[in-house]
Short mmCIF file of C-alpha atoms in Angstrom, two decimals:
data_model
loop_
_atom_site.label_atom_id
_atom_site.label_comp_id
_atom_site.label_asym_id
_atom_site.label_seq_id
_atom_site.Cartn_x
_atom_site.Cartn_y
_atom_site.Cartn_z
CA MET D 1467 -5.94 345.27 199.81
CA ILE D 1468 -3.53 346.85 202.14
CA ILE D 1469 -0.06 345.56 202.16
CA LEU D 1470 2.13 346.11 204.95
CA ASN D 1471 5.91 346.83 204.54
CA LYS D 1472 5.61 348.36 201.08
CA LYS D 1473 8.92 348.40 199.19
CA ASN D 1474 10.47 351.72 198.37
CA ILE D 1475 11.12 352.02 194.76
CA ALA D 1476 12.98 354.82 192.77
CA VAL D 1477 12.20 355.53 189.19
CA VAL D 1478 14.96 357.38 187.66
CA PHE D 1479 14.03 359.15 184.38
CA GLY D 1480 15.30 361.76 182.03
CA GLY D 1481 19.06 361.65 181.56
CA ALA D 1482 21.86 363.62 179.63
CA SER D 1483 21.19 361.83 176.30
CA SER D 1484 19.62 362.35 172.96
CA GLU D 1485 16.83 360.26 174.15
CA HIS D 1486 16.07 362.37 177.24
CA ALA D 1487 12.36 363.26 176.11
CA VAL D 1488 11.39 359.57 175.39
CA SER D 1489 12.70 358.59 178.72
CA CYS D 1490 10.30 361.22 180.35
CA ILE D 1491 7.49 359.98 178.46
CA SER D 1492 8.23 356.29 179.18
CA ALA D 1493 8.67 357.18 182.99
CA LYS D 1494 5.22 358.83 183.01
CA SER D 1495 3.74 355.67 181.94
CA VAL D 1496 5.70 353.49 184.33
CA ILE D 1497 4.94 355.82 187.28
CA GLU D 1498 1.32 355.76 186.64
CA ASN D 1499 1.03 351.97 186.35
CA ILE D 1500 3.16 350.90 189.30
CA ASN D 1501 1.05 349.20 191.94
CA ARG D 1502 0.91 351.71 194.74
CA ALA D 1503 -0.55 349.16 197.10
CA LYS D 1504 2.69 347.40 196.89
CA TYR D 1505 5.31 350.09 196.44
CA ASN D 1506 6.17 353.60 197.59
CA VAL D 1507 7.38 355.38 194.52
CA TYR D 1508 10.06 358.12 194.40
CA MET D 1509 10.67 359.91 191.25
CA LEU D 1510 14.32 360.88 190.63
CA GLY D 1511 14.82 363.13 187.60
CA ILE D 1512 17.99 363.80 185.62
CA THR D 1513 17.92 366.98 183.40
CA ARG D 1514 19.63 367.10 180.09
CA GLU D 1515 22.75 368.83 181.82
CA GLY D 1516 22.88 365.86 184.26
CA LYS D 1517 21.43 367.71 187.31
CA TRP D 1518 19.68 365.29 189.62
CA SER D 1519 16.47 366.02 191.64
CA LEU D 1520 13.96 364.39 193.66
CA PHE D 1521 10.49 365.32 191.99
CA GLU D 1522 7.49 365.27 194.24
CA GLY D 1523 5.00 366.66 191.82
CA ASP D 1524 2.43 365.27 189.31
CA PRO D 1525 3.93 362.61 186.84
CA ALA D 1526 1.88 364.25 184.10
CA LEU D 1527 4.54 367.12 184.17
CA LEU D 1528 7.24 364.84 183.06
CA PRO D 1529 6.92 365.15 179.17
CA GLU D 1530 8.28 368.26 177.69
CA ASP D 1531 10.45 368.68 180.98
CA LYS D 1532 7.58 370.58 182.79
CA TRP D 1533 8.66 368.87 185.89
CA VAL D 1534 12.06 370.81 185.90
CA GLU D 1535 10.41 374.37 186.52
CA SER D 1536 7.47 372.89 188.57
CA GLY D 1537 8.94 374.07 191.96
CA ASP D 1538 8.45 370.40 193.17
CA THR D 1539 12.18 369.63 192.84
CA THR D 1540 14.76 369.18 195.60
CA PRO D 1541 18.38 368.36 194.77
CA ALA D 1542 19.11 364.65 195.34
CA PHE D 1543 21.19 361.81 194.25
CA ILE D 1544 21.98 358.13 194.61
CA SER D 1545 25.09 357.85 196.60
CA PRO D 1546 27.65 355.11 195.55
CA ASP D 1547 28.20 354.60 199.42
CA SER D 1548 26.63 351.03 199.98
CA GLY D 1549 25.89 352.24 203.56
CA SER D 1550 23.40 354.94 202.21
CA HIS D 1551 21.45 352.33 200.14
CA GLY D 1552 19.27 355.01 198.63
CA ILE D 1553 18.74 358.70 197.92
CA THR D 1554 20.50 361.44 199.46
CA VAL D 1555 18.22 364.52 199.58
CA LEU D 1556 20.06 367.86 200.10
CA CYS D 1557 17.91 369.95 202.60
CA GLU D 1558 18.30 373.25 204.20
CA GLY D 1559 21.01 372.65 207.04
CA GLY D 1560 21.87 369.10 205.79
CA THR D 1561 20.70 366.01 204.17
CA ARG D 1562 17.88 363.34 204.63
CA GLN D 1563 18.08 359.69 203.42
CA ILE D 1564 15.44 357.60 201.53
CA TYR D 1565 16.16 354.08 201.73
CA LEU D 1566 15.52 352.20 198.68
CA ASP D 1567 14.70 348.48 198.04
CA ALA D 1568 15.05 348.73 194.28
CA VAL D 1569 15.59 351.11 191.51
CA HIS D 1570 13.75 351.18 188.09
CA PRO D 1571 15.84 353.10 185.62
CA VAL D 1572 13.69 354.64 182.62
CA LEU D 1573 16.68 356.06 180.95
CA HIS D 1574 17.19 355.39 177.25
CA GLY D 1575 20.44 356.01 175.40
CA LYS D 1576 23.77 357.09 176.68
CA ASN D 1577 24.44 357.39 180.44
CA GLY D 1578 21.19 355.39 180.92
CA GLU D 1579 21.37 352.04 179.26
CA ASP D 1580 25.10 351.88 178.52
CA GLY D 1581 26.34 350.43 181.97
CA THR D 1582 27.16 353.85 183.41
CA ILE D 1583 24.33 354.20 185.91
CA GLN D 1584 23.98 350.51 186.44
CA GLY D 1585 27.60 350.72 187.74
CA LEU D 1586 26.40 353.38 190.23
CA PHE D 1587 23.48 351.04 191.49
CA GLN D 1588 26.11 348.22 191.85
CA LEU D 1589 28.31 350.42 193.85
CA ALA D 1590 25.47 351.41 196.01
CA GLY D 1591 24.28 347.79 196.53
CA ILE D 1592 20.89 348.67 195.40
CA PRO D 1593 18.88 346.08 193.25
CA PHE D 1594 17.70 347.41 189.89
CA VAL D 1595 15.58 346.66 187.00
CA GLY D 1596 17.53 345.40 183.87
CA CYS D 1597 20.86 344.28 182.87
CA ASP D 1598 24.06 344.59 184.87
CA HIS D 1599 26.70 347.12 183.84
CA LEU D 1600 28.74 344.89 181.62
CA SER D 1601 25.82 343.34 179.59
CA SER D 1602 24.45 347.00 179.20
CA ALA D 1603 27.70 348.29 177.95
CA VAL D 1604 28.11 345.33 175.37
CA CYS D 1605 24.39 345.67 174.01
CA MET D 1606 24.60 349.38 173.89
CA ASP D 1607 27.67 349.31 171.68
CA LYS D 1608 26.62 347.95 168.30
CA ALA D 1609 30.29 346.79 167.41
CA PHE D 1610 30.69 344.82 170.60
CA THR D 1611 27.20 343.43 170.14
CA ASN D 1612 27.93 342.21 166.66
CA MET D 1613 31.27 340.77 167.78
CA THR D 1614 29.66 338.76 170.53
CA ALA D 1615 26.85 337.64 168.02
CA ASP D 1616 29.41 336.39 165.51
CA VAL D 1617 31.28 334.52 168.30
CA ALA D 1618 28.04 332.96 169.62
CA GLY D 1619 27.10 331.74 166.08
CA ILE D 1620 24.07 334.05 165.86
CA ARG D 1621 23.28 334.89 162.20
CA GLN D 1622 23.39 338.45 161.38
CA ALA D 1623 24.05 340.84 158.27
CA LYS D 1624 27.60 341.55 157.24
CA TRP D 1625 29.12 344.51 158.92
CA ARG D 1626 32.08 346.95 159.28
CA SER D 1627 33.00 349.18 162.23
CA ILE D 1628 35.50 352.19 162.37
CA THR D 1629 36.46 354.97 164.86
CA LYS D 1630 36.50 358.53 163.95
CA HIS D 1631 40.24 358.83 164.40
CA GLU D 1632 40.92 355.85 162.05
CA TYR D 1633 38.30 357.03 159.55
CA GLU D 1634 39.83 360.39 159.30
CA LYS D 1635 43.29 358.83 158.47
CA ASN D 1636 41.93 357.27 155.50
CA ARG D 1637 38.45 357.85 154.48
CA SER D 1638 38.45 356.78 150.84
CA ALA D 1639 39.97 353.47 151.49
CA PHE D 1640 37.45 352.51 154.16
CA LEU D 1641 34.53 353.69 152.18
CA GLU D 1642 35.66 351.56 149.15
CA ASP D 1643 36.25 348.50 151.23
CA ALA D 1644 32.94 348.96 153.06
CA ALA D 1645 30.90 349.35 149.67
CA ALA D 1646 32.64 346.40 148.10
CA TYR D 1647 32.22 344.07 151.11
CA LEU D 1648 28.63 345.23 152.02
CA GLY D 1649 27.00 346.37 148.80
CA PHE D 1650 24.49 349.14 148.60
CA PRO D 1651 22.30 350.17 150.28
CA ILE D 1652 24.16 350.31 153.68
CA PHE D 1653 22.92 351.20 156.89
CA VAL D 1654 25.19 353.67 158.83
CA LYS D 1655 24.81 353.75 162.54
CA PRO D 1656 26.35 355.41 165.43
CA ALA D 1657 27.74 352.58 167.59
CA ASN D 1658 26.36 353.94 170.89
CA ALA D 1659 23.16 355.76 170.13
CA GLY D 1660 19.69 354.14 170.60
CA SER D 1661 16.27 354.42 169.22
CA SER D 1662 17.73 354.85 165.64
CA VAL D 1663 19.21 358.30 166.44
CA GLY D 1664 21.81 359.14 163.78
CA ILE D 1665 20.97 356.19 161.51
CA THR D 1666 20.84 356.53 157.74
CA LYS D 1667 20.32 354.40 154.72
CA ALA D 1668 22.96 355.04 152.12
CA LYS D 1669 22.18 354.05 148.56
CA ASP D 1670 25.53 355.34 146.98
CA MET D 1671 28.87 356.50 147.89
CA ARG D 1672 27.98 360.14 148.22
CA ALA D 1673 25.08 359.12 150.67
CA LEU D 1674 27.53 356.98 152.51
CA GLU D 1675 29.88 359.81 152.98
CA ALA D 1676 27.01 361.96 154.32
CA GLY D 1677 25.69 359.15 156.55
CA MET D 1678 29.22 358.86 158.11
CA GLN D 1679 29.05 362.56 159.06
CA THR D 1680 25.73 362.09 160.61
CA ALA D 1681 26.62 359.08 162.71
CA PHE D 1682 29.86 360.74 163.88
CA ALA D 1683 27.80 363.65 165.26
CA GLU D 1684 26.40 361.18 167.79
CA ASP D 1685 29.47 358.93 168.49
CA THR D 1686 33.13 358.49 167.93
CA LYS D 1687 32.54 354.96 166.43
CA VAL D 1688 30.27 354.03 163.54
CA VAL D 1689 29.07 350.62 162.48
CA LEU D 1690 28.03 349.96 158.85
CA GLU D 1691 25.62 346.95 158.11
CA GLN D 1692 24.46 345.07 154.90
CA PHE D 1693 20.93 345.75 153.97
CA ILE D 1694 18.62 342.69 154.45
CA ASP D 1695 15.41 342.83 152.54
CA GLY D 1696 13.18 341.46 155.13
CA TYR D 1697 10.31 341.90 157.65
CA GLU D 1698 11.39 343.81 160.71
CA VAL D 1699 10.28 341.72 163.76
CA GLU D 1700 10.80 342.20 167.52
CA CYS D 1701 10.56 339.90 170.52
CA ALA D 1702 10.44 340.89 174.11
CA VAL D 1703 12.36 338.59 176.62
CA LEU D 1704 11.90 338.68 180.36
CA GLY D 1705 13.78 336.83 183.15
CA ASN D 1706 17.03 336.09 184.73
CA GLU D 1707 18.67 332.71 184.57
CA GLU D 1708 15.67 331.11 182.91
CA PRO D 1709 14.29 333.82 180.45
CA ALA D 1710 11.04 333.63 178.73
CA ALA D 1711 10.23 335.11 175.19
CA SER D 1712 6.99 336.82 174.30
CA THR D 1713 5.25 336.46 170.97
CA VAL D 1714 6.67 338.24 168.06
CA GLY D 1715 5.63 341.63 166.86
CA GLU D 1716 6.16 343.09 163.35
CA ILE D 1717 6.97 346.88 162.50
CA LEU D 1718 4.96 348.14 159.48
CA PRO D 1719 6.71 351.45 159.01
CA GLU D 1720 5.21 354.28 156.88
CA LYS D 1721 8.92 355.47 156.15
CA GLU D 1722 11.69 353.64 154.39
CA PHE D 1723 13.03 352.38 157.74
CA TYR D 1724 11.95 352.61 161.53
CA ASP D 1725 13.92 355.78 162.39
CA TYR D 1726 13.55 357.85 165.53
CA GLU D 1727 10.72 359.98 164.13
CA ALA D 1728 8.77 356.87 163.20
CA LYS D 1729 9.24 355.38 166.47
CA TYR D 1730 8.39 358.17 168.81
CA LEU D 1731 7.16 361.31 166.84
CA ALA D 1732 5.08 360.61 163.81
CA GLY D 1733 2.60 358.16 165.18
CA THR D 1734 2.01 356.63 161.85
CA THR D 1735 4.06 353.37 162.21
CA GLY D 1736 1.83 350.13 162.38
CA LEU D 1737 2.51 347.29 164.59
CA ALA D 1738 1.20 343.91 163.95
CA ILE D 1739 1.10 341.56 167.04
CA PRO D 1740 1.62 338.76 166.43
CA ALA D 1741 3.63 339.33 163.16
CA LYS D 1742 1.42 338.99 160.19
CA ASN D 1743 3.92 338.31 157.39
CA ILE D 1744 5.76 335.38 158.81
CA THR D 1745 4.42 331.82 159.67
CA ALA D 1746 3.76 330.40 163.12
CA GLN D 1747 6.86 328.25 162.60
CA LYS D 1748 8.99 331.29 161.94
CA ILE D 1749 7.71 332.98 164.95
CA GLU D 1750 8.89 330.28 167.16
CA GLU D 1751 12.39 330.25 165.44
CA VAL D 1752 12.64 334.05 166.30
CA ARG D 1753 11.60 333.40 169.97
CA ALA D 1754 14.24 330.89 170.17
CA ALA D 1755 16.85 333.19 168.60
CA ALA D 1756 15.77 335.99 171.00
CA ILE D 1757 16.53 333.84 174.12
CA LYS D 1758 19.82 332.65 172.51
CA ALA D 1759 21.07 336.27 171.95
CA TYR D 1760 19.75 337.31 175.42
CA LYS D 1761 21.96 334.57 177.05
CA ALA D 1762 24.95 335.04 174.94
CA LEU D 1763 24.98 338.77 175.70
CA GLY D 1764 24.61 338.11 179.36
CA CYS D 1765 21.06 339.78 179.87
CA ALA D 1766 18.82 339.95 182.91
CA GLY D 1767 15.64 341.42 183.71
CA LEU D 1768 14.44 342.54 180.35
CA SER D 1769 15.54 343.20 176.76
CA ARG D 1770 13.88 343.66 173.51
CA VAL D 1771 15.58 341.61 170.83
CA ASP D 1772 15.10 342.88 167.06
CA PHE D 1773 15.56 340.66 163.98
CA PHE D 1774 14.86 340.75 160.17
CA VAL D 1775 13.27 337.70 158.41
CA GLU D 1776 14.53 337.91 154.90
CA LYS D 1777 11.64 337.86 152.35
CA HIS D 1778 12.98 335.62 149.72
CA SER D 1779 14.58 333.02 151.88
CA GLY D 1780 12.96 333.20 155.45
CA GLU D 1781 16.25 333.38 157.14
CA VAL D 1782 16.23 335.01 160.44
CA TYR D 1783 18.83 337.63 160.97
CA PHE D 1784 19.78 339.20 164.29
CA ASN D 1785 19.65 343.17 164.19
CA GLU D 1786 20.01 344.51 167.69
CA ILE D 1787 19.08 344.27 171.39
CA ASN D 1788 17.74 347.03 173.60
CA THR D 1789 18.29 346.42 177.28
CA LEU D 1790 16.02 349.34 178.45
CA PRO D 1791 13.18 349.28 175.76
CA GLY D 1792 10.53 352.03 175.49
CA PHE D 1793 7.64 351.90 177.97
CA THR D 1794 5.49 354.69 176.25
CA SER D 1795 1.88 353.83 175.39
CA ILE D 1796 2.86 352.84 172.01
CA SER D 1797 6.07 350.79 172.79
CA MET D 1798 6.46 347.26 171.51
CA TYR D 1799 8.02 345.79 174.65
CA PRO D 1800 4.76 346.21 177.05
CA LYS D 1801 2.66 345.55 173.94
CA LEU D 1802 4.22 342.24 173.27
CA TRP D 1803 3.94 341.07 176.87
CA GLU D 1804 0.28 342.25 177.10
CA ALA D 1805 -0.41 340.12 173.87
CA SER D 1806 1.33 337.21 175.75
CA GLY D 1807 -0.73 337.54 178.87
CA ILE D 1808 1.00 339.91 181.12
CA PRO D 1809 -0.71 343.23 181.41
CA TYR D 1810 1.33 346.40 181.87
CA SER D 1811 1.11 346.86 185.66
CA ASP D 1812 1.80 343.17 186.24
CA LEU D 1813 4.79 343.29 183.93
CA LEU D 1814 6.22 346.30 186.12
CA ASP D 1815 5.60 344.28 189.11
CA LYS D 1816 7.50 341.21 187.65
CA LEU D 1817 10.41 343.45 186.62
CA ILE D 1818 10.81 344.82 190.22
CA GLU D 1819 10.51 341.07 191.51
CA LEU D 1820 13.28 340.03 189.14
CA ALA D 1821 15.47 342.80 190.37
CA LEU D 1822 14.86 341.99 193.98
CA GLU D 1823 15.66 338.30 193.22
CA ARG D 1824 19.15 339.21 191.82
CA GLY D 1825 20.08 341.50 194.75
CA GLY D 1826 22.12 344.79 194.73
CA ASN D 1827 25.78 343.70 194.19
CA LEU D 1828 25.02 340.88 191.71
#
């Protein structure tokens, strides 16, 4: 089928973050599965150092940053000038413009899902896939996420947060208070790093101190959370004003917890879709809680919402929300929607439609 007036879509990938490599892998999958009968796809890559380029080569070169040295890149960027409404390509003797109907950012972690680049898209007036700058920023920062969840009455584990400056003023007092309030083991997390980067599970005071160092290497603010002995489950949410929730999947980690290596590198973590250790009634409770959190945090387009279902009580505890979840071949978000009746390519189409529905200036 030939479709006239195809939309111009830019897939922005890479980024100056600790999750650069995963972003490139996700982008390869996205680019290879977008419906080319409906969309002209432009690949806009950002190196680890923050350099932008239009990439016009084979998307198979995205993993391991082979695209960077491919010879198929041209300096280019998205201008904040709403009159440009697209990509400015730097050519010999001047520039050329590529008009964009929408952008699909495939950027995990800092500078990608924290509201930074979303603000650029909003200034440019270009519709984009995913949450706006405010909800992206709030969802990226675990302390602000937890505060919002508390206000919205969403059940979650007990938690504490502290900045590096405050921590260095009185380490011992903070650690003693946290240990007394949360009890061991304690999860120690950078407030603004995704994909479990920099997260440790501390079983005693010595491990807690070491975990704080690890977390502060990733961010200047750290969140500590009470350990919940539960099944780790995830739900994919899709939509704008009237979002829908997928079925619920369960993480079956080989390691003690679902860290960065388990998610993306080891390939040994099991996924059960639907979740196998909770009842059908509990699955519906998680789905309802996912939509409640999605709305409370101002999300739009998509997010993956993660929970613990406590083993001894069956209570559902909100864990975290990811506004630009992975789109690799093993990522939970597209797998959940596939199990719920929306194939990968159709899901990408729906996300672009939702972006166009919202418009560029929100």
